[in-house]
């Protein structure tokens, strides 16, 4: 049987990179999809070094054309997309009363609309094959809210609604759709936070440490596996107990 193909957005760094490497080790062919060519090539190199198959795509999830073309290329080359991980995401923090409309719109566009556009494209292939897995990377912030992150929280809560709706629409086609809600994970996104805030966040984690990108990748690997075939519409918290 052919290897299954996993398409990971925002795979050039951080959590997306860890997911790409983990799924490669689990036997998937990987599509590394992010806007920056060099970053994508470096992850693809790591995948090939552990004798996995990697295809790179310079894909901007805010552009419907870029998304359409990207998926068309994958279908042409690999004939299928079996797993989609909507991981691309950014934060543009600020108190809501002072938040610039452009920051609200950009965060919603990348984090939520991007996942919708990629899901639409991936579902066409998954429906043909009557098998598929979509994993949306939401956040604890989408569940609990967060001061200074109204745009980010709305986008991540939106992903949960998208997950549950797609799960209901796609259940009869053998396609599962789930979300992961990571807590406080050590990546470029959190590295720049003020030390005081980091300590405060850490104090709220019962397991007493930050999460690693690998912690999230382990959960994605499970949800993408055959073993998770009776789980859909679920939001899996991977947060060290920070929010229960
Ligand atoms: P990083 O900032 O390390 O990486 C973000 C990734 O998204 C990069 O690969 C980046 O590509 C890509 N990206 C940004 N804009 C676009 C775009 N328009 N189209 C396609 N790809 C894009 O973030 P993390 O690894 O920390 O976060 C990954 C996901 O996990 C995000 O959705 C984030 O919200 C979520 N998350 C993170 C948490 C954390 O504590 N770190 C906690 C909860 C959720 P490029 O390299 O080209 O910039």
mmCIF file of N, CA, C and O and ligand atoms in Angstrom, residues 9-16 33-36 39 59-62 86-90 110-111 137-140 152 156 181-190, ligand 1:
data_model
loop_
_atom_site.group_PDB
_atom_site.id
_atom_site.type_symbol
_atom_site.label_atom_id
_atom_site.label_comp_id
_atom_site.label_asym_id
_atom_site.label_seq_id
_atom_site.Cartn_x
_atom_site.Cartn_y
_atom_site.Cartn_z
ATOM 1 N N UNK A 9 0.568 22.631 7.665
ATOM 2 C CA UNK A 9 0.796 24.063 7.430
ATOM 3 C C UNK A 9 1.637 24.635 8.575
ATOM 4 O O UNK A 9 1.580 24.138 9.712
ATOM 5 N N UNK A 10 2.424 25.652 8.248
ATOM 6 C CA UNK A 10 3.307 26.241 9.273
ATOM 7 C C UNK A 10 4.323 25.227 9.770
ATOM 8 O O UNK A 10 4.662 25.191 10.950
ATOM 9 N N UNK A 11 4.816 24.412 8.835
ATOM 10 C CA UNK A 11 5.714 23.310 9.237
ATOM 11 C C UNK A 11 7.173 23.717 9.282
ATOM 12 O O UNK A 11 8.033 22.903 9.574
ATOM 13 N N UNK A 12 7.453 24.996 8.999
ATOM 14 C CA UNK A 12 8.861 25.396 8.903
ATOM 15 C C UNK A 12 9.540 25.544 10.257
ATOM 16 O O UNK A 12 10.764 25.505 10.348
ATOM 17 N N UNK A 13 8.767 25.737 11.311
ATOM 18 C CA UNK A 13 9.364 26.005 12.627
ATOM 19 C C UNK A 13 8.497 25.408 13.723
ATOM 20 O O UNK A 13 7.365 24.992 13.480
ATOM 21 N N UNK A 14 9.022 25.445 14.946
ATOM 22 C CA UNK A 14 8.233 25.205 16.149
ATOM 23 C C UNK A 14 7.390 23.930 16.131
ATOM 24 O O UNK A 14 7.866 22.844 15.794
ATOM 25 N N UNK A 15 6.130 24.096 16.482
ATOM 26 C CA UNK A 15 5.225 22.946 16.632
ATOM 27 C C UNK A 15 5.017 22.240 15.284
ATOM 28 O O UNK A 15 5.035 21.011 15.209
ATOM 29 N N UNK A 16 4.848 23.016 14.209
ATOM 30 C CA UNK A 16 4.615 22.418 12.886
ATOM 31 C C UNK A 16 5.784 21.557 12.445
ATOM 32 O O UNK A 16 5.594 20.457 11.894
ATOM 33 N N UNK A 33 4.415 22.908 4.381
ATOM 34 C CA UNK A 33 3.803 24.066 3.735
ATOM 35 C C UNK A 33 3.871 25.306 4.619
ATOM 36 O O UNK A 33 3.231 25.360 5.664
ATOM 37 N N UNK A 34 4.675 26.275 4.186
ATOM 38 C CA UNK A 34 4.801 27.578 4.874
ATOM 39 C C UNK A 34 5.259 28.601 3.849
ATOM 40 O O UNK A 34 5.709 28.221 2.770
ATOM 41 N N UNK A 35 5.190 29.894 4.199
ATOM 42 C CA UNK A 35 5.535 30.897 3.185
ATOM 43 C C UNK A 35 7.021 30.965 2.810
ATOM 44 O O UNK A 35 7.344 31.326 1.689
ATOM 45 N N UNK A 36 7.938 30.646 3.730
ATOM 46 C CA UNK A 36 9.365 30.894 3.459
ATOM 47 C C UNK A 36 10.083 29.680 2.863
ATOM 48 O O UNK A 36 10.214 28.643 3.515
ATOM 49 N N UNK A 39 13.175 28.084 4.928
ATOM 50 C CA UNK A 39 12.759 27.390 6.152
ATOM 51 C C UNK A 39 12.141 26.033 5.814
ATOM 52 O O UNK A 39 12.399 25.032 6.483
ATOM 53 N N UNK A 59 3.529 28.162 0.704
ATOM 54 C CA UNK A 59 2.086 28.362 0.766
ATOM 55 C C UNK A 59 1.736 29.406 1.819
ATOM 56 O O UNK A 59 2.175 29.333 2.961
ATOM 57 N N UNK A 60 0.930 30.389 1.390
ATOM 58 C CA UNK A 60 0.434 31.406 2.308
ATOM 59 C C UNK A 60 -1.043 31.123 2.517
ATOM 60 O O UNK A 60 -1.836 31.252 1.579
ATOM 61 N N UNK A 61 -1.420 30.746 3.726
ATOM 62 C CA UNK A 61 -2.815 30.330 3.951
ATOM 63 C C UNK A 61 -3.808 31.484 3.844
ATOM 64 O O UNK A 61 -5.014 31.249 3.811
ATOM 65 N N UNK A 62 -3.321 32.726 3.780
ATOM 66 C CA UNK A 62 -4.252 33.851 3.631
ATOM 67 C C UNK A 62 -4.694 34.029 2.180
ATOM 68 O O UNK A 62 -5.601 34.815 1.904
ATOM 69 N N UNK A 86 -3.835 21.699 10.388
ATOM 70 C CA UNK A 86 -3.919 23.158 10.303
ATOM 71 C C UNK A 86 -3.197 23.742 11.507
ATOM 72 O O UNK A 86 -3.780 23.915 12.583
ATOM 73 N N UNK A 87 -1.911 24.014 11.290
ATOM 74 C CA UNK A 87 -1.058 24.468 12.391
ATOM 75 C C UNK A 87 -0.603 25.914 12.227
ATOM 76 O O UNK A 87 -0.258 26.562 13.212
ATOM 77 N N UNK A 88 -0.617 26.449 10.991
ATOM 78 C CA UNK A 88 -0.112 27.812 10.762
ATOM 79 C C UNK A 88 -0.846 28.780 11.682
ATOM 80 O O UNK A 88 -2.073 28.733 11.779
ATOM 81 N N UNK A 89 -0.105 29.626 12.359
ATOM 82 C CA UNK A 89 -0.768 30.572 13.249
ATOM 83 C C UNK A 89 0.181 31.659 13.709
ATOM 84 O O UNK A 89 1.397 31.467 13.761
ATOM 85 N N UNK A 90 -0.407 32.812 14.005
ATOM 86 C CA UNK A 90 0.381 33.929 14.522
ATOM 87 C C UNK A 90 -0.384 34.587 15.676
ATOM 88 O O UNK A 90 -1.579 34.353 15.843
ATOM 89 N N UNK A 110 -5.253 34.364 9.128
ATOM 90 C CA UNK A 110 -4.273 33.265 9.115
ATOM 91 C C UNK A 110 -4.781 32.087 9.945
ATOM 92 O O UNK A 110 -4.828 30.946 9.480
ATOM 93 N N UNK A 111 -5.183 32.367 11.189
ATOM 94 C CA UNK A 111 -5.459 31.269 12.123
ATOM 95 C C UNK A 111 -6.766 30.538 11.825
ATOM 96 O O UNK A 111 -6.844 29.327 12.012
ATOM 97 N N UNK A 137 -4.889 22.930 15.094
ATOM 98 C CA UNK A 137 -4.150 23.334 16.291
ATOM 99 C C UNK A 137 -4.792 24.612 16.844
ATOM 100 O O UNK A 137 -4.575 25.720 16.340
ATOM 101 N N UNK A 138 -5.611 24.409 17.872
ATOM 102 C CA UNK A 138 -6.282 25.520 18.547
ATOM 103 C C UNK A 138 -5.366 26.003 19.668
ATOM 104 O O UNK A 138 -4.147 26.043 19.506
ATOM 105 N N UNK A 139 -5.915 26.318 20.825
ATOM 106 C CA UNK A 139 -5.092 26.788 21.945
ATOM 107 C C UNK A 139 -5.925 26.815 23.221
ATOM 108 O O UNK A 139 -7.150 27.010 23.166
ATOM 109 N N UNK A 140 -5.250 26.698 24.347
ATOM 110 C CA UNK A 140 -5.902 26.891 25.643
ATOM 111 C C UNK A 140 -6.572 28.269 25.697
ATOM 112 O O UNK A 140 -7.614 28.456 26.324
ATOM 113 N N UNK A 152 -6.596 36.630 18.955
ATOM 114 C CA UNK A 152 -6.054 35.269 18.955
ATOM 115 C C UNK A 152 -7.066 34.300 19.584
ATOM 116 O O UNK A 152 -7.320 33.212 19.058
ATOM 117 N N UNK A 156 -8.910 31.081 17.819
ATOM 118 C CA UNK A 156 -8.707 29.712 18.315
ATOM 119 C C UNK A 156 -10.022 29.095 18.786
ATOM 120 O O UNK A 156 -10.227 27.885 18.677
ATOM 121 N N UNK A 181 -5.668 21.536 21.800
ATOM 122 C CA UNK A 181 -5.535 22.835 22.464
ATOM 123 C C UNK A 181 -4.258 22.824 23.305
ATOM 124 O O UNK A 181 -4.274 22.391 24.460
ATOM 125 N N UNK A 182 -3.157 23.260 22.718
ATOM 126 C CA UNK A 182 -1.897 23.277 23.473
ATOM 127 C C UNK A 182 -1.943 24.356 24.552
ATOM 128 O O UNK A 182 -2.637 25.369 24.417
ATOM 129 N N UNK A 183 -1.184 24.121 25.608
ATOM 130 C CA UNK A 183 -1.003 25.137 26.644
ATOM 131 C C UNK A 183 0.176 26.019 26.286
ATOM 132 O O UNK A 183 0.243 26.565 25.173
ATOM 133 N N UNK A 184 1.120 26.105 27.201
ATOM 134 C CA UNK A 184 2.253 27.027 27.071
ATOM 135 C C UNK A 184 3.454 26.223 26.547
ATOM 136 O O UNK A 184 4.048 25.427 27.269
ATOM 137 N N UNK A 185 3.768 26.433 25.253
ATOM 138 C CA UNK A 185 4.757 25.591 24.570
ATOM 139 C C UNK A 185 5.993 26.412 24.204
ATOM 140 O O UNK A 185 5.872 27.556 23.749
ATOM 141 N N UNK A 186 7.143 25.819 24.369
ATOM 142 C CA UNK A 186 8.414 26.505 24.119
ATOM 143 C C UNK A 186 8.715 26.586 22.615
ATOM 144 O O UNK A 186 9.209 25.630 22.022
ATOM 145 N N UNK A 187 8.387 27.730 21.998
ATOM 146 C CA UNK A 187 8.686 27.965 20.569
ATOM 147 C C UNK A 187 9.014 29.455 20.398
ATOM 148 O O UNK A 187 8.939 30.228 21.360
ATOM 149 N N UNK A 188 9.290 29.844 19.142
ATOM 150 C CA UNK A 188 9.554 31.269 18.846
ATOM 151 C C UNK A 188 8.400 32.143 19.330
ATOM 152 O O UNK A 188 8.596 33.278 19.768
ATOM 153 N N UNK A 189 7.154 31.591 19.250
ATOM 154 C CA UNK A 189 5.973 32.384 19.586
ATOM 155 C C UNK A 189 5.976 32.819 21.055
ATOM 156 O O UNK A 189 5.521 33.902 21.393
ATOM 157 N N UNK A 190 6.493 31.956 21.937
ATOM 158 C CA UNK A 190 6.454 32.266 23.370
ATOM 159 C C UNK A 190 7.803 32.750 23.903
ATOM 160 O O UNK A 190 7.863 33.319 24.988
HETATM 161 P P1 LIG B 1 5.855 29.685 15.380
HETATM 162 O O1 LIG B 1 5.734 31.151 15.408
HETATM 163 O O2 LIG B 1 7.096 29.024 15.896
HETATM 164 O O3 LIG B 1 5.588 29.125 13.889
HETATM 165 C C1 LIG B 1 4.489 29.597 13.152
HETATM 166 C C2 LIG B 1 4.434 28.855 11.827
HETATM 167 O O4 LIG B 1 3.315 29.342 11.075
HETATM 168 C C3 LIG B 1 5.673 29.090 10.977
HETATM 169 O O5 LIG B 1 5.967 27.901 10.289
HETATM 170 C C4 LIG B 1 5.211 30.156 9.993
HETATM 171 O O6 LIG B 1 5.931 30.158 8.771
HETATM 172 C C5 LIG B 1 3.774 29.709 9.783
HETATM 173 N N1 LIG B 1 2.954 30.756 9.182
HETATM 174 C C6 LIG B 1 2.794 32.038 9.600
HETATM 175 N N2 LIG B 1 2.002 32.709 8.752
HETATM 176 C C7 LIG B 1 1.631 31.822 7.784
HETATM 177 C C8 LIG B 1 0.841 31.921 6.626
HETATM 178 N N3 LIG B 1 0.234 33.060 6.255
HETATM 179 N N4 LIG B 1 0.692 30.811 5.831
HETATM 180 C C9 LIG B 1 1.288 29.651 6.179
HETATM 181 N N5 LIG B 1 2.067 29.504 7.256
HETATM 182 C C10 LIG B 1 2.233 30.586 8.053
HETATM 183 O O7 LIG B 1 4.567 29.159 16.183
HETATM 184 P P2 LIG B 1 4.326 27.848 17.083
HETATM 185 O O8 LIG B 1 5.052 26.687 16.538
HETATM 186 O O9 LIG B 1 4.481 28.232 18.489
HETATM 187 O O10 LIG B 1 2.743 27.679 16.849
HETATM 188 C C11 LIG B 1 2.177 26.743 15.941
HETATM 189 C C12 LIG B 1 0.668 26.727 16.173
HETATM 190 O O11 LIG B 1 0.408 26.334 17.524
HETATM 191 C C13 LIG B 1 0.005 28.092 15.981
HETATM 192 O O12 LIG B 1 -1.258 27.911 15.389
HETATM 193 C C14 LIG B 1 -0.151 28.591 17.398
HETATM 194 O O13 LIG B 1 -1.209 29.517 17.514
HETATM 195 C C15 LIG B 1 -0.434 27.295 18.136
HETATM 196 N N6 LIG B 1 -0.179 27.355 19.563
HETATM 197 C C16 LIG B 1 1.069 27.672 20.058
HETATM 198 C C17 LIG B 1 1.277 27.727 21.430
HETATM 199 C C18 LIG B 1 2.605 28.049 22.034
HETATM 200 O O14 LIG B 1 2.665 28.188 23.275
HETATM 201 N N7 LIG B 1 3.692 28.161 21.276
HETATM 202 C C19 LIG B 1 0.180 27.463 22.368
HETATM 203 C C20 LIG B 1 -1.072 27.146 21.751
HETATM 204 C C21 LIG B 1 -1.229 27.086 20.396
HETATM 205 P P3 LIG B 1 7.325 31.034 8.580
HETATM 206 O O15 LIG B 1 8.436 30.232 9.179
HETATM 207 O O16 LIG B 1 7.451 31.172 7.112
HETATM 208 O O17 LIG B 1 7.097 32.325 9.285
#
